[in-house]
PDB file of C-alpha atoms in Angstrom:
ATOM      1  CA  MET N   1      60.453 214.715 241.097  1.00 54.00           C
ATOM      2  CA  SER N   2      62.721 216.154 243.740  1.00 56.00           C
ATOM      3  CA  TRP N   3      62.592 218.292 246.825  1.00 62.00           C
ATOM      4  CA  THR N   4      64.531 221.480 247.283  1.00 71.00           C
ATOM      5  CA  ALA N   5      65.561 220.363 250.778  1.00 79.00           C
ATOM      6  CA  PHE N   6      66.892 217.057 249.408  1.00 87.00           C
ATOM      7  CA  PRO N   7      67.978 217.738 245.819  1.00 84.00           C
ATOM      8  CA  ASN N   8      68.941 214.109 245.208  1.00 85.00           C
ATOM      9  CA  ALA N   9      65.678 212.589 246.406  1.00 93.00           C
ATOM     10  CA  ALA N  10      63.246 210.758 244.125  1.00 95.00           C
ATOM     11  CA  PRO N  11      60.409 210.042 246.580  1.00 96.00           C
ATOM     12  CA  LEU N  12      57.718 209.250 243.984  1.00 97.00           C
ATOM     13  CA  GLU N  13      59.829 206.745 242.047  1.00 97.00           C
ATOM     14  CA  GLY N  14      60.994 205.302 245.356  1.00 98.00           C
ATOM     15  CA  PHE N  15      57.464 204.876 246.669  1.00 98.00           C
ATOM     16  CA  LEU N  16      56.152 203.335 243.412  1.00 98.00           C
ATOM     17  CA  GLY N  17      59.142 200.999 243.242  1.00 98.00           C
ATOM     18  CA  GLY N  18      58.532 200.124 246.870  1.00 98.00           C
ATOM     19  CA  LEU N  19      54.883 199.245 246.118  1.00 98.00           C
ATOM     20  CA  LEU N  20      56.126 196.843 243.421  1.00 98.00           C
ATOM     21  CA  ILE N  21      58.722 195.309 245.758  1.00 98.00           C
ATOM     22  CA  GLY N  22      55.976 194.838 248.353  1.00 98.00           C
ATOM     23  CA  THR N  23      53.730 193.276 245.702  1.00 98.00           C
ATOM     24  CA  ALA N  24      56.505 190.826 244.790  1.00 98.00           C
ATOM     25  CA  ALA N  25      56.903 189.870 248.458  1.00 98.00           C
ATOM     26  CA  LEU N  26      53.105 189.551 248.780  1.00 98.00           C
ATOM     27  CA  ILE N  27      52.968 187.172 245.789  1.00 98.00           C
ATOM     28  CA  MET N  28      55.702 185.050 247.397  1.00 98.00           C
ATOM     29  CA  LEU N  29      53.916 185.039 250.775  1.00 98.00           C
ATOM     30  CA  LEU N  30      50.366 184.322 249.635  1.00 98.00           C
ATOM     31  CA  GLY N  31      51.329 182.207 246.609  1.00 98.00           C
ATOM     32  CA  LEU N  32      54.117 180.046 248.003  1.00 98.00           C
ATOM     33  CA  GLY N  33      53.939 180.698 251.746  1.00 98.00           C
ATOM     34  CA  ARG N  34      57.478 181.998 252.016  1.00 97.00           C
ATOM     35  CA  ILE N  35      59.422 185.143 252.830  1.00 97.00           C
ATOM     36  CA  ALA N  36      60.879 186.929 249.779  1.00 97.00           C
ATOM     37  CA  GLY N  37      64.258 187.281 251.458  1.00 97.00           C
ATOM     38  CA  VAL N  38      66.863 187.775 248.763  1.00 98.00           C
ATOM     39  CA  SER N  39      69.919 186.703 250.777  1.00 98.00           C
ATOM     40  CA  GLY N  40      68.202 183.485 251.843  1.00 98.00           C
ATOM     41  CA  MET N  41      66.970 182.738 248.312  1.00 98.00           C
ATOM     42  CA  LEU N  42      70.435 183.388 246.862  1.00 98.00           C
ATOM     43  CA  ALA N  43      72.134 181.156 249.434  1.00 98.00           C
ATOM     44  CA  ARG N  44      69.609 178.395 248.679  1.00 98.00           C
ATOM     45  CA  ALA N  45      70.028 178.841 244.900  1.00 98.00           C
ATOM     46  CA  ALA N  46      73.809 178.582 245.325  1.00 98.00           C
ATOM     47  CA  THR N  47      73.302 175.510 247.588  1.00 97.00           C
ATOM     48  CA  LEU N  48      74.978 177.365 250.454  1.00 97.00           C
ATOM     49  CA  SER N  49      72.128 177.013 252.932  1.00 94.00           C
ATOM     50  CA  ARG N  50      70.206 174.224 254.621  1.00 88.00           C
ATOM     51  CA  SER N  51      66.868 175.937 253.977  1.00 90.00           C
ATOM     52  CA  ASP N  52      64.070 173.589 252.883  1.00 89.00           C
ATOM     53  CA  THR N  53      62.955 175.919 250.085  1.00 95.00           C
ATOM     54  CA  PRO N  54      62.922 173.831 246.884  1.00 96.00           C
ATOM     55  CA  TRP N  55      65.956 174.647 244.753  1.00 97.00           C
ATOM     56  CA  PRO N  56      64.000 175.588 241.572  1.00 97.00           C
ATOM     57  CA  MET N  57      61.861 178.008 243.585  1.00 97.00           C
ATOM     58  CA  ALA N  58      64.936 179.837 244.896  1.00 98.00           C
ATOM     59  CA  ALA N  59      66.797 179.742 241.584  1.00 98.00           C
ATOM     60  CA  LEU N  60      63.826 181.072 239.598  1.00 98.00           C
ATOM     61  CA  PHE N  61      63.285 183.903 242.077  1.00 98.00           C
ATOM     62  CA  VAL N  62      66.939 184.922 241.658  1.00 98.00           C
ATOM     63  CA  ILE N  63      66.717 184.671 237.843  1.00 98.00           C
ATOM     64  CA  GLY N  64      63.494 186.704 237.991  1.00 98.00           C
ATOM     65  CA  LEU N  65      65.320 189.538 239.776  1.00 98.00           C
ATOM     66  CA  VAL N  66      67.763 189.826 236.886  1.00 98.00           C
ATOM     67  CA  LEU N  67      64.999 189.544 234.262  1.00 98.00           C
ATOM     68  CA  GLY N  68      62.903 192.237 235.972  1.00 98.00           C
ATOM     69  CA  ALA N  69      65.795 194.684 235.854  1.00 98.00           C
ATOM     70  CA  ILE N  70      66.469 193.843 232.198  1.00 98.00           C
ATOM     71  CA  VAL N  71      62.778 194.365 231.311  1.00 98.00           C
ATOM     72  CA  PHE N  72      62.918 197.768 233.037  1.00 98.00           C
ATOM     73  CA  ALA N  73      66.051 198.760 231.110  1.00 98.00           C
ATOM     74  CA  GLN N  74      64.504 197.655 227.797  1.00 98.00           C
ATOM     75  CA  THR N  75      61.107 199.307 228.311  1.00 98.00           C
ATOM     76  CA  ILE N  76      61.452 202.297 230.629  1.00 97.00           C
ATOM     77  CA  GLY N  77      65.080 203.246 230.124  1.00 96.00           C
ATOM     78  CA  PRO N  78      68.634 202.713 231.375  1.00 97.00           C
ATOM     79  CA  VAL N  79      69.069 202.054 235.092  1.00 97.00           C
ATOM     80  CA  GLU N  80      71.030 204.937 236.556  1.00 96.00           C
ATOM     81  CA  ALA N  81      73.892 203.649 238.720  1.00 98.00           C
ATOM     82  CA  THR N  82      77.111 205.079 240.111  1.00 98.00           C
ATOM     83  CA  PHE N  83      79.274 202.312 241.558  1.00 98.00           C
ATOM     84  CA  PRO N  84      82.146 202.823 243.994  1.00 97.00           C
ATOM     85  CA  PRO N  85      85.497 203.388 242.287  1.00 95.00           C
ATOM     86  CA  GLY N  86      87.701 200.308 242.038  1.00 92.00           C
ATOM     87  CA  TRP N  87      87.111 196.738 243.116  1.00 96.00           C
ATOM     88  CA  GLY N  88      88.136 197.198 246.765  1.00 98.00           C
ATOM     89  CA  TRP N  89      84.793 198.568 247.977  1.00 98.00           C
ATOM     90  CA  LEU N  90      82.853 195.934 246.024  1.00 98.00           C
ATOM     91  CA  VAL N  91      84.936 192.995 247.264  1.00 98.00           C
ATOM     92  CA  ALA N  92      85.028 194.146 250.909  1.00 98.00           C
ATOM     93  CA  GLY N  93      81.337 195.026 250.829  1.00 98.00           C
ATOM     94  CA  GLY N  94      80.369 191.760 249.132  1.00 98.00           C
ATOM     95  CA  LEU N  95      82.272 189.600 251.633  1.00 98.00           C
ATOM     96  CA  ALA N  96      80.717 191.408 254.613  1.00 98.00           C
ATOM     97  CA  VAL N  97      77.209 191.306 253.098  1.00 98.00           C
ATOM     98  CA  GLY N  98      77.518 187.597 252.246  1.00 98.00           C
ATOM     99  CA  PHE N  99      78.771 186.495 255.674  1.00 98.00           C
ATOM    100  CA  GLY N 100      76.665 189.011 257.608  1.00 98.00           C
ATOM    101  CA  THR N 101      73.331 188.168 255.975  1.00 98.00           C
ATOM    102  CA  ARG N 102      73.846 184.458 256.667  1.00 98.00           C
ATOM    103  CA  LEU N 103      74.891 185.020 260.277  1.00 98.00           C
ATOM    104  CA  GLY N 104      72.049 187.488 260.848  1.00 98.00           C
ATOM    105  CA  SER N 105      69.457 185.444 258.900  1.00 96.00           C
ATOM    106  CA  GLY N 106      68.437 188.140 256.446  1.00 97.00           C
ATOM    107  CA  CYS N 107      68.887 191.446 254.696  1.00 97.00           C
ATOM    108  CA  THR N 108      66.865 194.502 253.651  1.00 98.00           C
ATOM    109  CA  SER N 109      64.119 192.399 252.045  1.00 97.00           C
ATOM    110  CA  GLY N 110      63.653 189.590 254.577  1.00 97.00           C
ATOM    111  CA  HIS N 111      64.154 191.552 257.805  1.00 98.00           C
ATOM    112  CA  GLY N 112      63.388 195.044 256.464  1.00 97.00           C
ATOM    113  CA  VAL N 113      60.366 194.663 254.188  1.00 98.00           C
ATOM    114  CA  CYS N 114      58.862 191.309 255.255  1.00 98.00           C
ATOM    115  CA  GLY N 115      59.852 191.084 258.927  1.00 98.00           C
ATOM    116  CA  MET N 116      59.188 194.669 259.952  1.00 98.00           C
ATOM    117  CA  SER N 117      55.753 194.702 258.282  1.00 98.00           C
ATOM    118  CA  ARG N 118      54.992 191.556 260.311  1.00 97.00           C
ATOM    119  CA  LEU N 119      56.060 193.468 263.440  1.00 97.00           C
ATOM    120  CA  SER N 120      58.708 190.820 264.175  1.00 97.00           C
ATOM    121  CA  LYS N 121      60.845 192.124 267.048  1.00 97.00           C
ATOM    122  CA  ARG N 122      63.800 190.187 265.702  1.00 97.00           C
ATOM    123  CA  SER N 123      63.517 191.830 262.287  1.00 98.00           C
ATOM    124  CA  ILE N 124      62.977 195.311 263.722  1.00 98.00           C
ATOM    125  CA  VAL N 125      66.118 194.924 265.842  1.00 98.00           C
ATOM    126  CA  ALA N 126      68.079 193.550 262.851  1.00 98.00           C
ATOM    127  CA  THR N 127      66.942 196.388 260.567  1.00 98.00           C
ATOM    128  CA  LEU N 128      67.767 199.109 263.123  1.00 98.00           C
ATOM    129  CA  THR N 129      71.154 197.437 263.655  1.00 98.00           C
ATOM    130  CA  PHE N 130      72.160 197.250 259.991  1.00 98.00           C
ATOM    131  CA  MET N 131      70.933 200.775 259.300  1.00 98.00           C
ATOM    132  CA  ALA N 132      72.881 202.125 262.281  1.00 98.00           C
ATOM    133  CA  ALA N 133      75.992 200.159 261.247  1.00 98.00           C
ATOM    134  CA  GLY N 134      75.636 201.515 257.709  1.00 98.00           C
ATOM    135  CA  ILE N 135      75.266 205.123 258.862  1.00 98.00           C
ATOM    136  CA  VAL N 136      78.303 204.839 261.164  1.00 98.00           C
ATOM    137  CA  THR N 137      80.333 203.180 258.392  1.00 98.00           C
ATOM    138  CA  VAL N 138      79.577 205.910 255.837  1.00 98.00           C
ATOM    139  CA  ALA N 139      80.372 208.607 258.424  1.00 98.00           C
ATOM    140  CA  LEU N 140      83.712 206.929 259.248  1.00 98.00           C
ATOM    141  CA  VAL N 141      84.617 206.379 255.593  1.00 97.00           C
ATOM    142  CA  ASN N 142      83.822 210.045 254.868  1.00 97.00           C
ATOM    143  CA  ALA N 143      85.890 211.164 257.879  1.00 96.00           C
ATOM    144  CA  PHE N 144      88.881 209.252 256.525  1.00 96.00           C
ATOM    145  CA  GLY N 145      88.471 210.800 253.079  1.00 93.00           C
ATOM    146  CA  GLY N 146      86.989 207.741 251.381  1.00 93.00           C
ATOM    147  CA  ALA N 147      83.763 209.350 250.126  1.00 93.00           C
ATOM    148  CA  TRP N 148      82.668 208.364 246.627  1.00 94.00           C
TER     149      TRP N 148
ATOM    150  CA  MET M   1      52.644 176.911 238.702  1.00 91.00           C
ATOM    151  CA  ARG M   2      55.065 177.252 241.640  1.00 94.00           C
ATOM    152  CA  SER M   3      57.915 177.963 239.238  1.00 96.00           C
ATOM    153  CA  LEU M   4      55.919 180.628 237.454  1.00 97.00           C
ATOM    154  CA  ILE M   5      54.934 182.344 240.726  1.00 98.00           C
ATOM    155  CA  SER M   6      58.540 182.343 241.893  1.00 98.00           C
ATOM    156  CA  LEU M   7      59.827 183.764 238.614  1.00 98.00           C
ATOM    157  CA  LEU M   8      57.063 186.387 238.557  1.00 98.00           C
ATOM    158  CA  SER M   9      57.744 187.435 242.144  1.00 98.00           C
ATOM    159  CA  GLY M  10      61.453 187.812 241.352  1.00 98.00           C
ATOM    160  CA  ALA M  11      60.758 189.745 238.150  1.00 98.00           C
ATOM    161  CA  ILE M  12      58.363 192.220 239.802  1.00 98.00           C
ATOM    162  CA  PHE M  13      60.897 192.610 242.614  1.00 98.00           C
ATOM    163  CA  GLY M  14      63.686 193.340 240.101  1.00 98.00           C
ATOM    164  CA  PHE M  15      61.530 195.783 238.124  1.00 98.00           C
ATOM    165  CA  GLY M  16      60.572 197.529 241.366  1.00 98.00           C
ATOM    166  CA  LEU M  17      64.198 197.789 242.425  1.00 98.00           C
ATOM    167  CA  ALA M  18      65.095 199.429 239.106  1.00 98.00           C
ATOM    168  CA  LEU M  19      62.197 201.903 239.350  1.00 98.00           C
ATOM    169  CA  SER M  20      62.927 202.751 242.987  1.00 98.00           C
ATOM    170  CA  GLY M  21      66.496 203.890 242.306  1.00 97.00           C
ATOM    171  CA  MET M  22      67.848 201.303 244.740  1.00 98.00           C
ATOM    172  CA  MET M  23      70.027 199.797 242.010  1.00 98.00           C
ATOM    173  CA  ASN M  24      72.118 202.968 242.197  1.00 98.00           C
ATOM    174  CA  PRO M  25      74.787 202.357 244.883  1.00 98.00           C
ATOM    175  CA  ALA M  26      75.401 206.124 245.158  1.00 97.00           C
ATOM    176  CA  ARG M  27      71.722 206.667 246.070  1.00 97.00           C
ATOM    177  CA  VAL M  28      71.744 203.947 248.732  1.00 98.00           C
ATOM    178  CA  ARG M  29      74.965 205.396 250.126  1.00 97.00           C
ATOM    179  CA  GLY M  30      73.221 208.782 250.108  1.00 97.00           C
ATOM    180  CA  PHE M  31      70.535 207.394 252.437  1.00 98.00           C
ATOM    181  CA  LEU M  32      73.183 206.165 254.855  1.00 98.00           C
ATOM    182  CA  ASP M  33      75.056 209.486 254.597  1.00 97.00           C
ATOM    183  CA  LEU M  34      72.919 211.009 257.339  1.00 95.00           C
ATOM    184  CA  PHE M  35      75.492 213.663 258.207  1.00 93.00           C
ATOM    185  CA  GLY M  36      76.190 214.636 254.576  1.00 91.00           C
ATOM    186  CA  ASP M  37      73.867 215.228 251.600  1.00 90.00           C
ATOM    187  CA  TRP M  38      71.150 212.957 252.951  1.00 95.00           C
ATOM    188  CA  ASP M  39      68.941 211.300 250.307  1.00 97.00           C
ATOM    189  CA  PRO M  40      65.712 210.038 251.928  1.00 97.00           C
ATOM    190  CA  THR M  41      64.538 208.016 248.892  1.00 97.00           C
ATOM    191  CA  LEU M  42      65.187 204.621 250.511  1.00 98.00           C
ATOM    192  CA  ALA M  43      62.737 205.462 253.305  1.00 98.00           C
ATOM    193  CA  PHE M  44      59.973 205.899 250.691  1.00 98.00           C
ATOM    194  CA  VAL M  45      60.890 202.556 249.118  1.00 98.00           C
ATOM    195  CA  MET M  46      60.682 200.815 252.499  1.00 98.00           C
ATOM    196  CA  GLY M  47      57.412 202.618 253.254  1.00 98.00           C
ATOM    197  CA  GLY M  48      55.785 201.573 249.977  1.00 98.00           C
ATOM    198  CA  ALA M  49      56.935 197.971 250.278  1.00 98.00           C
ATOM    199  CA  MET M  50      55.897 197.639 253.933  1.00 98.00           C
ATOM    200  CA  LEU M  51      52.482 199.132 253.195  1.00 98.00           C
ATOM    201  CA  VAL M  52      51.668 196.360 250.714  1.00 98.00           C
ATOM    202  CA  MET M  53      53.202 193.669 252.916  1.00 98.00           C
ATOM    203  CA  ALA M  54      51.250 194.818 255.973  1.00 98.00           C
ATOM    204  CA  VAL M  55      48.088 194.021 253.986  1.00 98.00           C
ATOM    205  CA  GLY M  56      49.744 190.749 252.959  1.00 98.00           C
ATOM    206  CA  TRP M  57      50.189 189.668 256.588  1.00 98.00           C
ATOM    207  CA  LEU M  58      46.544 190.508 257.390  1.00 98.00           C
ATOM    208  CA  VAL M  59      45.389 188.312 254.502  1.00 98.00           C
ATOM    209  CA  GLN M  60      47.883 185.565 255.398  1.00 98.00           C
ATOM    210  CA  LYS M  61      46.416 185.248 258.905  1.00 97.00           C
ATOM    211  CA  ARG M  62      43.045 184.324 257.377  1.00 97.00           C
ATOM    212  CA  MET M  63      44.475 181.668 255.058  1.00 97.00           C
ATOM    213  CA  SER M  64      45.059 178.059 256.107  1.00 97.00           C
ATOM    214  CA  ALA M  65      47.569 177.452 253.309  1.00 98.00           C
ATOM    215  CA  PRO M  66      49.203 179.479 250.539  1.00 98.00           C
ATOM    216  CA  ILE M  67      47.566 179.437 247.100  1.00 97.00           C
ATOM    217  CA  ALA M  68      50.083 177.146 245.408  1.00 97.00           C
ATOM    218  CA  ASP M  69      51.672 175.154 248.238  1.00 96.00           C
ATOM    219  CA  ASP M  70      50.628 172.844 251.066  1.00 95.00           C
ATOM    220  CA  SER M  71      51.587 174.993 254.035  1.00 96.00           C
ATOM    221  CA  PHE M  72      53.159 178.253 255.115  1.00 97.00           C
ATOM    222  CA  ASN M  73      56.886 178.042 255.693  1.00 96.00           C
ATOM    223  CA  LEU M  74      57.645 181.100 257.797  1.00 95.00           C
ATOM    224  CA  PRO M  75      60.338 181.883 260.372  1.00 93.00           C
ATOM    225  CA  GLY M  76      59.084 181.249 263.871  1.00 88.00           C
ATOM    226  CA  THR M  77      62.097 182.219 265.945  1.00 86.00           C
ATOM    227  CA  GLN M  78      61.905 185.296 268.154  1.00 88.00           C
ATOM    228  CA  ILE M  79      65.390 185.030 269.610  1.00 93.00           C
ATOM    229  CA  ILE M  80      67.495 188.173 269.595  1.00 96.00           C
ATOM    230  CA  ASP M  81      71.054 186.969 270.103  1.00 96.00           C
ATOM    231  CA  ARG M  82      74.633 187.865 269.227  1.00 96.00           C
ATOM    232  CA  ARG M  83      74.362 186.093 265.879  1.00 97.00           C
ATOM    233  CA  LEU M  84      71.462 188.310 264.817  1.00 98.00           C
ATOM    234  CA  LEU M  85      73.098 191.509 266.062  1.00 98.00           C
ATOM    235  CA  GLY M  86      76.600 190.671 264.787  1.00 98.00           C
ATOM    236  CA  GLY M  87      75.301 189.476 261.431  1.00 98.00           C
ATOM    237  CA  ALA M  88      73.115 192.550 260.962  1.00 98.00           C
ATOM    238  CA  ALA M  89      75.986 194.868 261.936  1.00 98.00           C
ATOM    239  CA  LEU M  90      78.363 193.151 259.513  1.00 98.00           C
ATOM    240  CA  PHE M  91      75.736 193.328 256.770  1.00 98.00           C
ATOM    241  CA  GLY M  92      75.255 197.046 257.462  1.00 98.00           C
ATOM    242  CA  ILE M  93      78.992 197.688 257.175  1.00 98.00           C
ATOM    243  CA  GLY M  94      79.197 195.863 253.833  1.00 98.00           C
ATOM    244  CA  TRP M  95      76.021 197.554 252.581  1.00 98.00           C
ATOM    245  CA  ALA M  96      77.583 200.957 253.301  1.00 98.00           C
ATOM    246  CA  LEU M  97      80.988 200.133 251.813  1.00 98.00           C
ATOM    247  CA  ALA M  98      79.604 199.055 248.430  1.00 98.00           C
ATOM    248  CA  GLY M  99      76.176 200.737 248.375  1.00 98.00           C
ATOM    249  CA  LEU M 100      74.657 197.369 247.535  1.00 98.00           C
ATOM    250  CA  CYS M 101      72.496 194.800 249.299  1.00 98.00           C
ATOM    251  CA  PRO M 102      71.678 191.359 247.850  1.00 98.00           C
ATOM    252  CA  GLY M 103      68.557 192.288 245.804  1.00 98.00           C
ATOM    253  CA  PRO M 104      69.942 195.251 243.856  1.00 98.00           C
ATOM    254  CA  ALA M 105      73.294 193.459 243.444  1.00 98.00           C
ATOM    255  CA  ILE M 106      71.702 190.444 241.739  1.00 98.00           C
ATOM    256  CA  ALA M 107      69.357 192.599 239.651  1.00 98.00           C
ATOM    257  CA  SER M 108      72.390 194.645 238.502  1.00 98.00           C
ATOM    258  CA  LEU M 109      73.807 191.506 236.857  1.00 98.00           C
ATOM    259  CA  GLY M 110      71.344 192.332 234.072  1.00 98.00           C
ATOM    260  CA  THR M 111      72.268 195.998 233.720  1.00 98.00           C
ATOM    261  CA  ALA M 112      75.833 196.601 234.988  1.00 98.00           C
ATOM    262  CA  LEU M 113      77.469 193.220 234.635  1.00 97.00           C
ATOM    263  CA  GLN M 114      81.076 193.870 235.587  1.00 97.00           C
ATOM    264  CA  PRO M 115      80.794 195.670 238.934  1.00 98.00           C
ATOM    265  CA  ALA M 116      77.745 193.568 239.886  1.00 98.00           C
ATOM    266  CA  LEU M 117      79.665 190.370 239.143  1.00 98.00           C
ATOM    267  CA  VAL M 118      82.566 191.437 241.376  1.00 98.00           C
ATOM    268  CA  PHE M 119      80.185 192.185 244.258  1.00 98.00           C
ATOM    269  CA  VAL M 120      78.027 189.065 243.819  1.00 98.00           C
ATOM    270  CA  ALA M 121      81.105 186.807 243.569  1.00 98.00           C
ATOM    271  CA  ALA M 122      82.450 188.295 246.824  1.00 98.00           C
ATOM    272  CA  MET M 123      78.998 187.959 248.429  1.00 98.00           C
ATOM    273  CA  LEU M 124      78.811 184.271 247.470  1.00 98.00           C
ATOM    274  CA  ALA M 125      82.340 183.796 248.840  1.00 98.00           C
ATOM    275  CA  GLY M 126      81.207 185.355 252.134  1.00 98.00           C
ATOM    276  CA  MET M 127      78.197 183.019 252.209  1.00 98.00           C
ATOM    277  CA  ALA M 128      80.437 180.033 251.436  1.00 98.00           C
ATOM    278  CA  VAL M 129      82.785 180.942 254.298  1.00 98.00           C
ATOM    279  CA  TYR M 130      79.779 181.133 256.622  1.00 97.00           C
ATOM    280  CA  ALA M 131      78.540 177.742 255.435  1.00 96.00           C
ATOM    281  CA  LEU M 132      81.978 176.249 256.252  1.00 95.00           C
ATOM    282  CA  VAL M 133      82.162 177.849 259.705  1.00 93.00           C
ATOM    283  CA  ASP M 134      78.547 177.030 260.508  1.00 89.00           C
ATOM    284  CA  ARG M 135      79.001 173.332 259.772  1.00 74.00           C
ATOM    285  CA  LYS M 136      81.664 172.910 262.459  1.00 62.00           C
ATOM    286  CA  PRO M 137      80.040 171.547 265.614  1.00 58.00           C
ATOM    287  CA  GLY M 138      80.478 173.790 268.663  1.00 51.00           C
TER     288      GLY M 138
END
């Protein structure tokens, strides 16, 4: 499904995938009483945070993410993905995402999905900030001829 | 029971990420490319996820404890400070550079191992640097 105005868009798949992501976060909230924040769970699983989430809980959530994607690839079909060319973008992006999510206490899942739906002012401000920073960054990279 | 719930939550999350197209860095970059060929898909993903979670928060308010644990363990802070703003801005920059945020990056370890591994290793290094800096008093 795509729109003529936005030829690259896949709104139906996006919305259905979003419902599943929300369901996963709902299971974490109502089942275990915690926020399904991926950066926080990863930091805890890698023993890089002082969070009191039990280690197995964090580690299994992270392993589940990988398994879910593998199940999709094996049942529905290959996961379409175009990565940036070369390691530079990945390394620079990874370092900034790792440090930034710890400093800012969350990422797209924790602040974006869980926090904003809870109407947390802190999460709304964080989400608007990282989206604005992302939009400015892409515009700058494009202006300097780094589009990929 | 707790282990199973955690694994299931992660697996549904990963499956949802794959279905949503958010494991494609070019698509995520397309959402942030507001002044180019804008791809609004990510907004639909956020909308779908927040819709379910909004119901989740309504139910949570009526529960005294989660189903499989003793108490809710939720962030209580409301402080908007330089750490939050600086961290979010830095995250946004990295997100735009690579087209990846933590969820899709980890999930991609199962489908595009090499580039995902490079990103996740760098992300863990960034988290490790933060842990070192954060431990210093003052």
